[in-house]
Coordinates of C-alpha atoms in Angstrom, one line a residue:
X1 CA -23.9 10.5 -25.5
X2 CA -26.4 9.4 -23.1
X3 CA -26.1 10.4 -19.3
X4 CA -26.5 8.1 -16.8
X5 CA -27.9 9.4 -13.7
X6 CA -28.1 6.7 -11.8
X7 CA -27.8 7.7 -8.4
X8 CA -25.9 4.4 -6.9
X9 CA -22.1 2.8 -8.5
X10 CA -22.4 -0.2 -10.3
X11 CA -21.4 -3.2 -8.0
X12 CA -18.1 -4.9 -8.8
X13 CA -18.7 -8.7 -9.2
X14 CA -16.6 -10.6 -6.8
X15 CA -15.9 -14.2 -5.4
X16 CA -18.6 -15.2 -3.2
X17 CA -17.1 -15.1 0.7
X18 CA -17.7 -18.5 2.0
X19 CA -15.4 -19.5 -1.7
X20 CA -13.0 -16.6 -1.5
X21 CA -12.1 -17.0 2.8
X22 CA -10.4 -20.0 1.1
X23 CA -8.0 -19.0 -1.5
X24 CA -5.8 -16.3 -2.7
X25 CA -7.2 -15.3 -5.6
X26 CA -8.2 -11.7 -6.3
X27 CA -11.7 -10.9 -4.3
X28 CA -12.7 -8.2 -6.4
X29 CA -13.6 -9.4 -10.2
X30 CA -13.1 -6.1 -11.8
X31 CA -15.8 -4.3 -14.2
X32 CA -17.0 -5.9 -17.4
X33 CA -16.5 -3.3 -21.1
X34 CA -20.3 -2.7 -20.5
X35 CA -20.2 -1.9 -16.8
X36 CA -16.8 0.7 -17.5
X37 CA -19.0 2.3 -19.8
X38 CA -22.1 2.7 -17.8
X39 CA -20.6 3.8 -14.4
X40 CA -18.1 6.2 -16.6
X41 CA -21.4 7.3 -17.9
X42 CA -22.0 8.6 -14.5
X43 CA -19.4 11.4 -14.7
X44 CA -20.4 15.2 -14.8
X45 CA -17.3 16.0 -16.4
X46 CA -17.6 19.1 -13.7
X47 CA -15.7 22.5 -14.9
X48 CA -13.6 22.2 -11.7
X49 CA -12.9 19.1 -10.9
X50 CA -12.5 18.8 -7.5
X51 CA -11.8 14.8 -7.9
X52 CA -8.7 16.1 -9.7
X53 CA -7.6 18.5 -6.7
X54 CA -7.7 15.5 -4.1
X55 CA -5.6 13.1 -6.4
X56 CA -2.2 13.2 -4.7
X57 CA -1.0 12.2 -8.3
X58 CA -3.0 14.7 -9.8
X59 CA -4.4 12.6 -12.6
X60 CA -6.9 14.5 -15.2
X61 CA -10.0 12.0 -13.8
X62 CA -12.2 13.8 -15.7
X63 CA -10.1 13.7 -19.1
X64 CA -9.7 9.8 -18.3
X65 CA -13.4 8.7 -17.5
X66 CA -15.2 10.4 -20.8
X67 CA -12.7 8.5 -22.9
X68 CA -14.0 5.1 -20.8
X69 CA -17.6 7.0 -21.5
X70 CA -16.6 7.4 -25.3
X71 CA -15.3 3.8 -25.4
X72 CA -11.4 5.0 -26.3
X73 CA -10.1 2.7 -23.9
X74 CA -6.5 3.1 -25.3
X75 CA -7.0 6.8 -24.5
X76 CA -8.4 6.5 -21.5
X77 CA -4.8 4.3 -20.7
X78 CA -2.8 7.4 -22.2
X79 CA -4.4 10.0 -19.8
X80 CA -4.0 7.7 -16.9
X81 CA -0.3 6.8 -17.5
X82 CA 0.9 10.8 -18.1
X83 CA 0.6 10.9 -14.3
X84 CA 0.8 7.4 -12.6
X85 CA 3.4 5.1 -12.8
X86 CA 0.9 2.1 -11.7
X87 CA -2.4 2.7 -12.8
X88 CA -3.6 -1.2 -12.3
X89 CA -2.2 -0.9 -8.6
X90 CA -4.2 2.2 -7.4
X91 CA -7.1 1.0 -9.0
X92 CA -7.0 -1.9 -6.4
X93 CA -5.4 -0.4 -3.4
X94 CA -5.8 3.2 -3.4
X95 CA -8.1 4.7 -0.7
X96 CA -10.0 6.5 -3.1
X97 CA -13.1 7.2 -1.1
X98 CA -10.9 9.3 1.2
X99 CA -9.2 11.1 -2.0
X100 CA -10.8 11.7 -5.3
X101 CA -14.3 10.2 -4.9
X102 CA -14.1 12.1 -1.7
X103 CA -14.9 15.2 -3.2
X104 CA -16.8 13.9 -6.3
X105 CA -20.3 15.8 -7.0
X106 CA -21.8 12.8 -7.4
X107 CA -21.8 11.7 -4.0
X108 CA -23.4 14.8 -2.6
X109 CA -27.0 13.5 -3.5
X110 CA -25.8 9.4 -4.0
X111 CA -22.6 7.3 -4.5
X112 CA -19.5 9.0 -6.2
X113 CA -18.5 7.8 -9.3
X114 CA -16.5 4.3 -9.5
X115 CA -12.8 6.5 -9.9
X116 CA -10.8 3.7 -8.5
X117 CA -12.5 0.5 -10.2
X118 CA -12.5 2.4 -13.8
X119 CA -9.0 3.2 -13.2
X120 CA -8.1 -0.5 -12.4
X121 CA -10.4 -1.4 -15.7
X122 CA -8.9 0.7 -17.9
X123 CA -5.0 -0.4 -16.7
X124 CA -6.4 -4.0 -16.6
X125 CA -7.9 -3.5 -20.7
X126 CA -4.7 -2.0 -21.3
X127 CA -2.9 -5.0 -20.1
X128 CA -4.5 -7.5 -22.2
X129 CA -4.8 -6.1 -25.2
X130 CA -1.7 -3.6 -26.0
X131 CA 1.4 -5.6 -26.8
X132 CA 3.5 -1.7 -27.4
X133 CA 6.2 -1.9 -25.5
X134 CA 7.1 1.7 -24.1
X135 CA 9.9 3.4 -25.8
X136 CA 12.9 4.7 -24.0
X137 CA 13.0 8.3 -24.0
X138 CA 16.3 9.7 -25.4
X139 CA 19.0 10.5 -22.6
X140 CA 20.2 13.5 -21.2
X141 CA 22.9 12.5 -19.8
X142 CA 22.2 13.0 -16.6
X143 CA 22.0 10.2 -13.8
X144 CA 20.1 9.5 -10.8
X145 CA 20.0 7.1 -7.9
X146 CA 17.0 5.9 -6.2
X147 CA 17.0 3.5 -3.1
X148 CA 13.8 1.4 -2.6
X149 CA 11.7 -0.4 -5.4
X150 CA 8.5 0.3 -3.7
X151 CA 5.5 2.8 -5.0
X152 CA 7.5 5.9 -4.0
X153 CA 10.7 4.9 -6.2
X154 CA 9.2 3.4 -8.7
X155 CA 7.1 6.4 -9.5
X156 CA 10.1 8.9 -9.1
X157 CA 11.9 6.8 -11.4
X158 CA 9.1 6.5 -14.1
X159 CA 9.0 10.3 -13.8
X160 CA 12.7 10.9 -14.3
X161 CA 13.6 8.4 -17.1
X162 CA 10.4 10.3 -18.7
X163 CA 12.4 13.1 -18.7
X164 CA 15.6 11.2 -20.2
X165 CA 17.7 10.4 -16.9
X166 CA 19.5 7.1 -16.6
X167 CA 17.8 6.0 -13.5
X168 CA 19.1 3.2 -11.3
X169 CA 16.9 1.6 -8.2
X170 CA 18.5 -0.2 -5.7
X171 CA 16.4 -2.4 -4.0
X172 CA 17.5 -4.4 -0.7
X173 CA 15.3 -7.3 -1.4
X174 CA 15.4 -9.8 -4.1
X175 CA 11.9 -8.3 -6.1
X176 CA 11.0 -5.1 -6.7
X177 CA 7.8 -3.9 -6.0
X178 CA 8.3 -2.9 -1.8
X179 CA 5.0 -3.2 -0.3
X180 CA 3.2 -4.0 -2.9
X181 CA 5.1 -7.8 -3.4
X182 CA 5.9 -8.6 0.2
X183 CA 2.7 -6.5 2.2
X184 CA -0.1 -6.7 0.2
X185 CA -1.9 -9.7 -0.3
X186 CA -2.6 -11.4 -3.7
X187 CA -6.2 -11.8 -2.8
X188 CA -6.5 -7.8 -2.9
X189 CA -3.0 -7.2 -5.4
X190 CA -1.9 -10.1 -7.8
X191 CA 1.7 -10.1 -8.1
X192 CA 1.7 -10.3 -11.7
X193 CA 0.0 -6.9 -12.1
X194 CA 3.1 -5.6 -10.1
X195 CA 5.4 -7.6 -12.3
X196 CA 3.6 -6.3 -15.2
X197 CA 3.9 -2.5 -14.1
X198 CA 7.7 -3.0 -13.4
X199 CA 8.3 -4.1 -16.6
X200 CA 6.8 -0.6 -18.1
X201 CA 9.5 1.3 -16.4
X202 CA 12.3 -1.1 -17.5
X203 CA 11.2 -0.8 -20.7
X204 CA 11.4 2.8 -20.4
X205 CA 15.0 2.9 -19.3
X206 CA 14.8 2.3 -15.9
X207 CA 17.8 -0.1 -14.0
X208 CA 16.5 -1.9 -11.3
X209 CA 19.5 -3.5 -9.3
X210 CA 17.8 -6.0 -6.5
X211 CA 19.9 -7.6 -3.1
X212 CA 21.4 -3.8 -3.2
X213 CA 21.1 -2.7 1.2
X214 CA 22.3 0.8 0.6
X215 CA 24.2 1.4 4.0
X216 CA 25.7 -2.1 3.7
X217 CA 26.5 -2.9 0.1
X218 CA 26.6 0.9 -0.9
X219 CA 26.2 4.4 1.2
X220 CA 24.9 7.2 -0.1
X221 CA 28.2 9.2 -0.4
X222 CA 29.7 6.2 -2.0
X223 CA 27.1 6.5 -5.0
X224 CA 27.9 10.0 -5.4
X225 CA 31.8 10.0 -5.3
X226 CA 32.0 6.4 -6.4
X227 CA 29.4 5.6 -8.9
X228 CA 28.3 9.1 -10.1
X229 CA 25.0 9.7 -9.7
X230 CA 23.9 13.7 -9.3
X231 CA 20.9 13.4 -7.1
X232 CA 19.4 10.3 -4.5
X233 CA 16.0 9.8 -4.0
X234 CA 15.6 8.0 -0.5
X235 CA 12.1 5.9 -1.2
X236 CA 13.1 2.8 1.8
X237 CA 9.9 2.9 3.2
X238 CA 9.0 2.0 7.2
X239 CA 9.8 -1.9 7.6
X240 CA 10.9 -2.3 11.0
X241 CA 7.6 -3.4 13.4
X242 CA 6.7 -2.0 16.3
X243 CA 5.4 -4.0 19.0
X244 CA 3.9 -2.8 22.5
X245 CA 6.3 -3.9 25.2
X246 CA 4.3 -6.2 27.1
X247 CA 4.8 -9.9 28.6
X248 CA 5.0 -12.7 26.8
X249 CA 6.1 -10.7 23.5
X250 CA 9.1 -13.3 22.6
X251 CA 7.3 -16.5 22.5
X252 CA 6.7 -18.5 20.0
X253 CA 3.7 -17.6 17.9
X254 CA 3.7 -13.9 18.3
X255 CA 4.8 -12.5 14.7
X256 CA 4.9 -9.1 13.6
X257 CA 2.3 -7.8 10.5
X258 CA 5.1 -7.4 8.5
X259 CA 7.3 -10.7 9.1
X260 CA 3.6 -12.5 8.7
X261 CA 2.8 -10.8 5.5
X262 CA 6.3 -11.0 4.1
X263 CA 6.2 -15.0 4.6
X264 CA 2.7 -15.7 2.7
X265 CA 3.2 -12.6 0.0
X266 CA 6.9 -12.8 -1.3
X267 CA 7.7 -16.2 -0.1
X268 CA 4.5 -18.2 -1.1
X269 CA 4.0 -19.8 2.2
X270 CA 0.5 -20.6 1.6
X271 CA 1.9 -22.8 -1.3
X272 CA 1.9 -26.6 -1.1
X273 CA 5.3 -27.8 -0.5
X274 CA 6.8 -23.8 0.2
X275 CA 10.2 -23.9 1.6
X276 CA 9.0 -20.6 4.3
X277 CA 7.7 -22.2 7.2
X278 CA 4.4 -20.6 8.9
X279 CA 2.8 -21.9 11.9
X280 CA -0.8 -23.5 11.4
X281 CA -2.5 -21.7 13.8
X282 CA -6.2 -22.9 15.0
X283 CA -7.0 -19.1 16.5
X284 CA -5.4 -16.1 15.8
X285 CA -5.4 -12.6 17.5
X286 CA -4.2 -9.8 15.4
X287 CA -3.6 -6.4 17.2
X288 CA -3.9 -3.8 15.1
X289 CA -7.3 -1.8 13.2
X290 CA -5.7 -0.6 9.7
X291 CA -5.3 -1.9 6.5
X292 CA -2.3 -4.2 7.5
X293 CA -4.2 -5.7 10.3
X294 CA -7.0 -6.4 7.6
X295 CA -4.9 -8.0 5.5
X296 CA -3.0 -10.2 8.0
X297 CA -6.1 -11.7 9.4
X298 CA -8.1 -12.3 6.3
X299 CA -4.5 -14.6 5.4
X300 CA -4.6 -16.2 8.4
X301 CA -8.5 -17.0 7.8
X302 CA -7.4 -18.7 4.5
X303 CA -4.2 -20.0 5.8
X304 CA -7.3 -22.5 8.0
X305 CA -7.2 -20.7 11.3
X306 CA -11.1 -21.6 12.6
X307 CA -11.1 -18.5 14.0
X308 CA -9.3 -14.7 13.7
X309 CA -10.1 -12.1 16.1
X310 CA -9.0 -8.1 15.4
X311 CA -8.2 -6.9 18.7
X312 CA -8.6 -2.9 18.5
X313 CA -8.7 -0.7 21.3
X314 CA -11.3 1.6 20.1
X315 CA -14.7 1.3 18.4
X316 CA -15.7 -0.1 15.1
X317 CA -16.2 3.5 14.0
X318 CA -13.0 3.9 14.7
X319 CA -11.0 1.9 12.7
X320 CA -8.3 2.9 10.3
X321 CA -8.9 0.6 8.0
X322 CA -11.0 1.0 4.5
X323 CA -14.1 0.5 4.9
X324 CA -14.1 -2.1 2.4
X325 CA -11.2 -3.9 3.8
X326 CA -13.5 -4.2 6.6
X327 CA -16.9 -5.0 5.4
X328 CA -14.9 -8.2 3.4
X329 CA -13.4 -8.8 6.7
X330 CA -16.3 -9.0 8.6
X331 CA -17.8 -11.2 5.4
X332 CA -15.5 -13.5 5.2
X333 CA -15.8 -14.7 9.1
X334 CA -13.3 -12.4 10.7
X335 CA -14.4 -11.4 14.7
X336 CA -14.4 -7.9 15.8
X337 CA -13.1 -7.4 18.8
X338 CA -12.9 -3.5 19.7
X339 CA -12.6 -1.7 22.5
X340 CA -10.2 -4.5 23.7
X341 CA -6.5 -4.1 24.6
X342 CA -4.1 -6.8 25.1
X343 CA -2.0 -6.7 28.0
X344 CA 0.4 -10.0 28.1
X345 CA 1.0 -13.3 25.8
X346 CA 0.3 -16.2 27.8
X347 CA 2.6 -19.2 26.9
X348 CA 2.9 -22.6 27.9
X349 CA 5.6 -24.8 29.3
X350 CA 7.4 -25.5 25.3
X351 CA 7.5 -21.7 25.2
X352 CA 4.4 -21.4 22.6
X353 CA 1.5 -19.1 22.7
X354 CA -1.6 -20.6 24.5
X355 CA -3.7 -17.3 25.1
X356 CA -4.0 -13.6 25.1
X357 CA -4.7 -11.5 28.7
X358 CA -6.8 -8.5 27.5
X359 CA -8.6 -5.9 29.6
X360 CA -11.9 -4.2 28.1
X361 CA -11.5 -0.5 27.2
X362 CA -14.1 2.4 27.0
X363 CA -13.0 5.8 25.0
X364 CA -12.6 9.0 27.0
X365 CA -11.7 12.5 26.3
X366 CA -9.9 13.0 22.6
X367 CA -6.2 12.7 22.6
X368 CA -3.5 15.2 20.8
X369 CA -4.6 13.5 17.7
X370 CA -8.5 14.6 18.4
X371 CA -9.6 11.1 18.5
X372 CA -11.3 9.8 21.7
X373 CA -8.7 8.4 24.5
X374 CA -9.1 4.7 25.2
X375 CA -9.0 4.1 29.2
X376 CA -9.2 0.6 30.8
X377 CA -12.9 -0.4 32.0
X378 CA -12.1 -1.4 36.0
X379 CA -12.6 -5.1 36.5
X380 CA -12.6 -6.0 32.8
X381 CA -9.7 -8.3 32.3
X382 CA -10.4 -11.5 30.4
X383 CA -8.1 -14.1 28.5
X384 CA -8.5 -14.6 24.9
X385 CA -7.7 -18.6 23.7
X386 CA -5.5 -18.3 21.2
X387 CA -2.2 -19.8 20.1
X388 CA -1.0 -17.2 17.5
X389 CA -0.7 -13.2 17.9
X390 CA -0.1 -10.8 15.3
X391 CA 1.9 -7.6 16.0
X392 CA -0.1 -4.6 13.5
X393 CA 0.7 -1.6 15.5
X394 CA 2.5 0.7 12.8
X395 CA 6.2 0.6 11.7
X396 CA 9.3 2.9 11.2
X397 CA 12.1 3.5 8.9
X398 CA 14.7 1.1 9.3
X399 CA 17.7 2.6 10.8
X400 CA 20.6 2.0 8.4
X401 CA 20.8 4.8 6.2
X402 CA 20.1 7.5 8.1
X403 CA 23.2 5.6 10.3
X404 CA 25.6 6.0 7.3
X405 CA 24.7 8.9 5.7
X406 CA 26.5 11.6 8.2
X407 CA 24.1 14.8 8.0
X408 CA 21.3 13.7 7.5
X409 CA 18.7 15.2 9.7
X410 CA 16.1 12.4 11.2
X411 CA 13.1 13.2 13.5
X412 CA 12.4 11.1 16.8
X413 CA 10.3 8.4 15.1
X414 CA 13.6 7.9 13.0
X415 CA 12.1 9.6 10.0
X416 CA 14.4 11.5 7.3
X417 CA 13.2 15.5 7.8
X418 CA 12.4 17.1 4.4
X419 CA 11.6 20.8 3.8
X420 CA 7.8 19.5 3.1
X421 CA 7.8 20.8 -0.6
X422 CA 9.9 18.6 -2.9
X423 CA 11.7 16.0 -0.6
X424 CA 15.0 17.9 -0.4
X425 CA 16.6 16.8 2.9
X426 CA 19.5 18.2 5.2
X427 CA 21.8 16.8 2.2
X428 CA 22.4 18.7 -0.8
X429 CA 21.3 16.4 -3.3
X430 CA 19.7 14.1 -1.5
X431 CA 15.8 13.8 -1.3
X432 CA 13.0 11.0 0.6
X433 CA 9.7 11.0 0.3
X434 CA 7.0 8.3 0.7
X435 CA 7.0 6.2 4.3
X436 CA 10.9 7.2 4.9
X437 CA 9.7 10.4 5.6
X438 CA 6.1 10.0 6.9
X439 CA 6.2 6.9 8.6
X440 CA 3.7 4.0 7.5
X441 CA 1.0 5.5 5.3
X442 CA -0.8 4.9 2.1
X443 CA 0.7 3.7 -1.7
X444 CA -1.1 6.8 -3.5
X445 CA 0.5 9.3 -0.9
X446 CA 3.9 7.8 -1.5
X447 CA 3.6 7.8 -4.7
X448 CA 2.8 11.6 -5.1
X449 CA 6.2 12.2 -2.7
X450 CA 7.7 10.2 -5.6
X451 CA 6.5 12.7 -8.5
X452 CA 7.1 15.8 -6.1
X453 CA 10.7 14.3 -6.0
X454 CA 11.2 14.0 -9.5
X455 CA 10.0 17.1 -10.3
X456 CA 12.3 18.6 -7.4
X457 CA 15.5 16.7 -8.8
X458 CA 15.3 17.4 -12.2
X459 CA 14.7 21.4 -11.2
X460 CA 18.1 20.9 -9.2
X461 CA 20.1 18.8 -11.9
X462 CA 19.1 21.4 -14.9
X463 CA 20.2 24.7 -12.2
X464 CA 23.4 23.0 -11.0
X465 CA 24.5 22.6 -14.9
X466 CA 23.5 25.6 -16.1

């Protein structure tokens, strides 16, 4: 098989940005057969595989990639699904220049290899031209609760119905999916891919029971005494906002990241006739520099706003966000504005927001976190016009479980405390992982809590029978 040593990724076709600022439609195009094959043709197929070592799901890259190379797309599909429960998600959302093309040996002397897009080919191939549906593993008899339909649960319960336990989610909303149906746009995730994925699981076994708020409808000790289950797997993820305490935080027009996203994402606001309400803004601030900040004010840009400003308090280089969330940002007409701080919501006299007071910032001495301190330039205070603000300051577990579930052991942040290895928390048979446990973060990291979890529970379930 012929080598390709070219030293730079393909490019992945997309919609042009002065089309794509307008719509919701996926940005990104995805790779042509051809292209998979070239850019897989690009893999070393090192003896180590370091890619393999910085995959928090530990997927056998390698393995997956020379199947793409070698044009066994169906295997290719096989190797990926052994270890992720949503191969056509990561491929889209995963950080994967942090993670496995991180350390891929291609990128020493050029660009790494194209992990994430031939990932998202290879589920997307899969998708349209398989019509297997996955067969349910025999059970074992053994059953298993897991509470939150997002990336963390649903990988933990891929994982365990794998192994033959009756698996039931419950999910508080009315669709599964967590983040990836109400917080991720459809411009970067379509819905349908998640739809699609969740159907693979149910297929496999897997109950998903949806309107279920476990602390209100259920608590934990009533699914063990009452309905049975041996283990829990807490997988609720971090949905309450945080906002930063200053005037002017109540009025009207100041939303937080999440209620934003949740409005456009799982109730379709940016549909014709859509029965959610969201305001019409004509310019928009969002506070925030991460992915969630990205994605709120490229919506708002294709919701009409005229113009959407990030506001972040330290430099471009700075940012949280991918850097391709924020090279299509800065494409598609969004306005930097870093080493800014907002210090109160100006309203008028109906109670609406009418402007944003902000003071210029400058970055001093690193902080606990060894990134440069921002400090407030003397004398820099000007007002930003703008009659819509956007909360995207992080988020924390919501409070009701850990408030019904006597015992278990939370941190300040209101995080559930795990031992760090397997999830196992303060209650015996109880386990969290994913953004329960570490506060906002990343799908991929959640979902490697999720397959640590499963691992951990089904170690505990085979001991404690015996």
């Amino acid at each position: 098989m012929a080598r390709n040593m070219n030293m730079m990724k393909c490019p992945m076709p997309s919609q042009a940005p002065d089309v794509r600022n307008r719509n919701f439609n996926e940005v990104a195009l995805g790779y042509t057969y051809e292209m998979a094959v070239e850019e897989a043709r690009r893999c070393l197929n090192c003896p180590k595989k370091p890619c393999v070592s910085a995959c928090p799901v530990q997927i056998d890259i390698p393995a997956f990639i020379a199947c793409v190379a070698g044009e066994d797309m169906e295997g290719a599909y096989r190797v990926l699904s052994a270890s992720s429960a949503l191969p056509a998600v990561c491929g889209r959302v995963c950080p994967q220049e942090n993670q496995c093309e991180g350390k891929c040996v291609r990128g020493v002397k050029g660009e790494s290899v194209a992990i994430g897009r031939l990932e998202r080919f290879v589920a997307d191939w899969h998708r349209e031209h398989s019509h297997e549906t996955p067969a349910a593993p025999e059970k074992n008899g053994h059953k298993v609760a897991i509470i939150g339909a997002g990336p963390s649960g649903l990988t933990a319960a891929g994982d365990l119905a794998k192994l033959g336990y009756s698996v039931t989610v419950y999910e508080a909303l009315h669709l599964a999916g967590g983040v990836l149906v109400y917080g991720i746009p459809e411009f970067r995730l379509p819905k349908e891919i998640v739809r699609k994925e969740i159907e693979g699981l149910k297929a496999m076994g897997v109950e998903i029971l949806t309107n279920m708020v476990i602390g209100k409808v259920l608590t934990i000790d009533e699914l063990f005494e009452e309905m049975g289950f041996e283990a829990v797997y807490i997988a609720s993820g971090a949905g309450l906002p945080r906002f930063m305490g200053i005037p002017g935080e109540s009025l009207k027009g100041v939303y937080s990241a999440n209620e934003y996203l949740t409005r456009i994402n799982l109730m379709k606001a940016y549909l014709p006739g859509s029965k959610t309400p969201i305001k019409k803004s004509r310019k928009v601030a969002v506070v925030g520099g991460g992915n969630v900040a990205m994605d709120a004010a490229r919506s708002a840009k294709r919701l009409g706003a005229e113009e959407v400003y990030i506001v972040y308090r330290r430099g471009m280089a700075e940012l949280p966000a991918r850097k391709e969330e924020v090279e299509h940002a800065e494409e598609e007409g969004i306005i930097f504005k870093t080493l800014t701080n907002p210090v109160e919501v100006l309203g008028d006299e109906n109670g609406f927001v009418c402007g944003m007071r902000c003071v210029e910032m400058e970055l001093g001495e690193p902080d606990a976190s060894g990134r440069r301190r921002p400090v407030v330039k003397e004398g820099s205070e000007f007002t930003l016009d703008v009659d819509t603000m956007i909360m995207s300051i992080g988020t924390s577990p919501n409070p009701l479980i850990r408030s019904t579930t006597p015992g278990l052991e939370t941190n300040r942040h209101g995080c559930i405390v795990t031992n760090g290895d397997d999830g196992l928390t303060s209650r015996e048979g109880v386990y969290a992982g994913g953004d329960a446990v570490t506060g906002a973060a990343t799908v991929i990291l959640a979902m490697g809590a999720g397959k640590s979890a499963a691992k951990a529970i089904d170690a505990y379930i085979r001991e404690k029978n015996a």
